[in-house]
Amino acid sequence: MNPGSSSYAWDFTKIDPIFSNTFTHAPVRMVNFANWPSYMDDGTGKLKTTMYDAYAAFCASLVNYLNNVKHYNIQYWEVFNELENGPSGPYSSNMGELAVIYNKVADALKATDSSIKVGGPAFARADITAQVDAFLAGSHAKLDFVSYHSYASGNTACGATPLNNQQLFDAADIGWVTNSVKTEIAKYTSRNIETFHDEYNISWCPPDGRMNNEIGMVFDSLALISMAKAGVTGSMAWNEADGYYGKLEGWSPFNKRPSANLFNIFNSDMKGDIVTSSVSDASKIAIMAVKSGSWRKIAIVNRSEADQTVQLSISGASPNVTSSTSYTAKQVLSWGVNYSSVTHGTLTGSAGYSVAANSVTVLVLDEGSLSNSNKVLNNSLETNSNWGYYYGIRAASNARTGTYSAQVGNGAYTYQTITGLSPNTTYTLKGWGKKQASGNTGYIYASNYGGSQINVAITGTSYAQYTLTFTTGPSSTSADIGVWQNSGTGLTWADDFELY
């Protein structure tokens, strides 16, 4: 059909296969109304004032078909695309009028399907606050989300100075755009209006071959992390497949470029609540950590253009995490994804963990899959192993369970060195004890864990369980636990130790 004709309408025979044959994994989807049919245009790029209602109805007819007739449940509908772009943009100096059109379209879409979210206007330059404010002032009451775009660089062909790789990585810190938009929104409403940085990339003036290789992948990772930390609702890169920009090659069989693997892994593995993270040298490494239930995920971006060794300090880990606990490591490289595993001890140890130049590594661990097993070996002393004795003995008497117990007199102790502990982690020690006479002073204790010795006095002449907690030091992976006595002429016994 001819878009210059007033009879122009949506061609549902072409539209339907797009939605029926794709997106089988049921993603959240957004449809954009980039512009209007040419017959509605006044010849300068603006919508004829007599066509405001007709355009709103035109847009609503697509919502009706896709959501009410075909039930595709398209949740987000974006109105306009960069209509303020540049000094010659049709609405660059009249964004208030664009808000009037937007309101009519939003009302028509919501009248067709009240469950959807409507927003826009896909700002080309969200940093030009005068344009942003002019639009928000007139449309904020009907906005469910605000959308915007940005690019990091150009080249000499478009009058810009090309950026080297490190300057480009610095320019990937685009979370400030979302923060700026949120600041402008807050001037007009306290409503929770979502934000979509739904177009970004390296260059507004191609070609730039870095958009197709591992440099572009590192740029994308830095951009995504920056936007996520700024609290953006969603982000998309321009675009899926072509010669200049695509995350896929723009020709059959549409091979994946490095950024396609990055997006796949970030979408599948970096879901969850963002937790606090920091790095000692942000010019070399960027990091983001998230948690979702028992899942812990960490993204490490090596932006230094050289191999690096990193040493992590991971706080708040489950007591079940030990130095031998393995993380799944997914490393995105120029040629694809390398899957491996790495232990907690390697990640946190002084020798460090190696990350390749121009790579992104995502570490994944389900702490819920780890068993909280007792870390004390031979915990009831039934065999002659694992324990050490300083004038104490393994006694074949006064056992709480089994045959043997730990027996100490004045100045003696029986101990076990527990290895494989995690630094900066709190552990609970439990032990059963009793003393021979009321004048004795015996203790269940923990020492050499990175802090001062902790003692819990054994107070009774019948077995009772005693409990203490300690937190390992920043580099501590072991502790001594046991029983000792420091006064009295009688004896003290202990049995059935547990450490979690």
Coordinates of C-alpha atoms in Angstrom, one line a residue, residues 67-267:
N67 CA -2.8 -7.6 21.8
N68 CA -6.5 -7.9 21.5
V69 CA -6.9 -10.0 18.3
K70 CA -3.6 -12.1 18.3
H71 CA -2.9 -11.9 22.1
Y72 CA 0.8 -11.4 21.7
N73 CA 0.9 -9.4 24.9
I74 CA 3.3 -6.6 23.8
Q75 CA 3.9 -4.8 27.1
Y76 CA 5.7 -1.6 26.1
W77 CA 4.8 0.8 23.3
E78 CA 7.3 3.6 22.5
V79 CA 6.0 6.7 20.7
F80 CA 8.3 8.6 18.3
N81 CA 12.0 8.3 17.5
E82 CA 14.5 11.1 17.7
L83 CA 12.1 13.8 16.3
E84 CA 14.2 16.5 18.0
N85 CA 17.5 15.2 16.6
G86 CA 19.8 18.0 15.5
P87 CA 19.1 21.7 15.0
S88 CA 17.0 20.8 11.9
G89 CA 15.0 18.2 13.7
P90 CA 11.3 18.9 13.1
Y91 CA 10.5 19.3 16.8
S92 CA 13.9 20.4 18.1
S93 CA 12.5 23.8 19.1
N94 CA 9.0 22.7 19.9
M95 CA 9.1 19.7 22.1
G96 CA 6.0 21.0 23.9
E97 CA 4.0 20.4 20.7
L98 CA 5.4 16.9 20.5
A99 CA 4.0 16.3 24.0
V100 CA 0.5 17.3 22.8
I101 CA 0.7 14.6 20.1
Y102 CA 2.1 12.1 22.5
N103 CA -0.8 12.6 24.9
K104 CA -3.3 11.9 22.2
V105 CA -1.5 8.7 21.1
A106 CA -1.1 7.5 24.7
D107 CA -4.8 8.0 25.5
A108 CA -5.7 6.0 22.3
L109 CA -3.4 3.2 23.1
K110 CA -4.5 2.9 26.7
A111 CA -8.1 3.0 25.6
T112 CA -7.4 0.0 23.4
D113 CA -5.5 -2.0 26.0
S114 CA -5.3 -0.6 29.5
S115 CA -2.7 -3.1 30.6
I116 CA 0.1 -1.8 28.5
K117 CA 2.9 0.8 29.2
V118 CA 3.3 3.8 26.9
G119 CA 6.3 6.1 26.8
G120 CA 8.9 7.8 24.6
P121 CA 10.0 10.0 22.9
A122 CA 13.3 8.2 22.2
F123 CA 15.4 11.3 22.7
A124 CA 18.4 11.5 20.4
R125 CA 20.1 13.8 22.9
A126 CA 18.8 13.4 26.5
D127 CA 21.6 15.6 27.6
I128 CA 19.9 18.7 26.1
T129 CA 17.8 19.3 29.1
A130 CA 15.8 22.2 27.6
Q131 CA 14.3 19.8 25.1
V132 CA 13.8 17.1 27.7
D133 CA 12.1 19.5 30.0
A134 CA 9.8 20.9 27.3
F135 CA 8.5 17.4 26.5
L136 CA 8.2 16.2 30.1
A137 CA 6.4 19.4 31.2
G138 CA 3.5 18.6 28.8
S139 CA 3.5 14.7 28.9
H140 CA 4.7 13.5 32.3
A141 CA 1.2 12.7 33.5
K142 CA 0.7 10.1 30.7
L143 CA 4.3 8.7 30.6
D144 CA 4.9 5.2 31.9
F145 CA 8.5 5.4 30.7
V146 CA 11.0 7.8 29.2
S147 CA 13.4 6.6 26.4
Y148 CA 16.6 8.0 25.1
H149 CA 19.7 7.3 23.0
S150 CA 23.4 8.1 23.1
Y151 CA 26.6 7.4 21.1
A152 CA 30.1 7.7 22.4
S153 CA 32.2 8.9 19.4
G154 CA 32.4 9.9 15.8
N155 CA 35.3 10.2 13.3
T156 CA 36.9 12.8 11.2
A157 CA 34.4 12.3 8.4
C158 CA 31.7 13.8 10.6
G159 CA 33.9 16.4 12.2
A160 CA 34.8 14.5 15.4
T161 CA 38.1 13.5 16.9
P162 CA 38.5 9.7 17.0
L163 CA 38.9 8.2 20.4
N164 CA 41.6 5.7 21.2
N165 CA 40.5 2.5 23.0
Q166 CA 41.1 3.7 26.5
Q167 CA 39.2 7.0 25.8
L168 CA 36.4 4.9 24.3
F169 CA 36.2 2.8 27.4
D170 CA 36.0 5.9 29.5
A171 CA 33.2 7.1 27.3
A172 CA 31.3 3.9 27.9
D173 CA 30.4 5.3 31.4
I174 CA 27.0 6.4 30.2
G175 CA 25.0 5.8 33.4
W176 CA 25.1 9.6 33.8
V177 CA 22.5 9.9 31.0
T178 CA 20.0 7.9 33.0
N179 CA 20.8 9.9 36.2
S180 CA 20.2 13.1 34.2
V181 CA 16.9 11.9 32.9
K182 CA 15.8 10.9 36.4
T183 CA 16.7 14.3 37.7
E184 CA 14.6 16.0 35.0
I185 CA 11.6 13.7 35.6
A186 CA 11.8 14.5 39.3
K187 CA 11.1 18.2 38.5
Y188 CA 7.6 17.3 37.3
T189 CA 6.4 14.2 39.2
S190 CA 7.2 11.8 42.0
R191 CA 5.6 9.0 40.0
N192 CA 7.8 6.0 39.3
I193 CA 8.4 6.6 35.6
E194 CA 10.7 3.9 34.1
T195 CA 13.8 4.7 32.1
F196 CA 15.0 3.0 28.9
H197 CA 18.4 3.7 27.4
D198 CA 17.2 1.8 24.4
E199 CA 19.8 2.8 21.8
Y200 CA 23.5 3.2 22.3
N201 CA 26.7 2.3 20.6
I202 CA 30.3 3.4 19.9
S203 CA 29.9 5.6 16.9
W204 CA 27.3 7.9 15.4
C205 CA 29.4 8.1 12.2
P206 CA 30.4 4.7 10.9
P207 CA 32.4 2.8 10.0
D208 CA 34.2 1.9 13.2
G209 CA 35.4 -1.7 13.1
R210 CA 35.6 -1.8 16.9
M211 CA 31.8 -2.2 17.1
N212 CA 32.3 -5.7 15.5
N213 CA 35.1 -7.0 17.7
E214 CA 36.2 -7.6 21.2
I215 CA 36.9 -3.9 21.8
G216 CA 33.2 -3.3 21.2
M217 CA 32.3 -6.2 23.5
V218 CA 34.3 -4.6 26.3
F219 CA 32.7 -1.2 25.5
D220 CA 29.3 -2.9 25.7
S221 CA 30.0 -4.5 29.0
L222 CA 31.2 -1.2 30.5
A223 CA 28.1 0.6 29.2
L224 CA 25.7 -2.0 30.5
I225 CA 27.3 -2.0 33.9
S226 CA 27.2 1.8 34.1
M227 CA 23.6 1.9 33.1
A228 CA 22.6 -0.9 35.5
K229 CA 24.3 0.8 38.4
A230 CA 22.4 4.0 37.5
G231 CA 19.2 2.1 37.9
V232 CA 18.0 2.0 34.3
T233 CA 14.9 -0.1 33.7
G234 CA 16.2 -1.5 30.5
S235 CA 18.8 -1.0 27.8
M236 CA 19.3 -2.0 24.1
A237 CA 22.2 -1.6 21.7
W238 CA 21.9 -0.5 18.1
N239 CA 21.5 -3.0 16.5
E240 CA 21.0 -6.7 16.0
A241 CA 22.7 -7.4 12.6
D242 CA 24.4 -5.4 9.9
G243 CA 27.8 -4.6 8.6
Y244 CA 28.6 -1.6 10.8
Y245 CA 26.8 -2.0 14.1
G246 CA 25.3 -5.5 14.5
K247 CA 25.9 -7.9 17.3
L248 CA 25.5 -10.5 14.6
E249 CA 27.1 -10.4 11.1
G250 CA 24.8 -8.7 8.7
W251 CA 24.7 -11.7 6.3
S252 CA 23.8 -15.3 6.4
P253 CA 24.5 -17.3 8.5
F254 CA 24.5 -14.3 10.9
N255 CA 27.5 -15.4 13.0
K256 CA 27.8 -14.1 16.5
R257 CA 30.2 -11.3 17.1
P258 CA 31.7 -11.0 20.6
S259 CA 29.0 -8.7 21.9
A260 CA 26.3 -11.2 21.0
N261 CA 27.9 -13.7 23.5
L262 CA 28.2 -10.9 26.0
F263 CA 24.5 -10.0 25.8
N264 CA 23.5 -13.6 26.0
I265 CA 25.5 -14.2 29.2
F266 CA 24.5 -10.9 30.8
N267 CA 20.9 -11.6 30.1

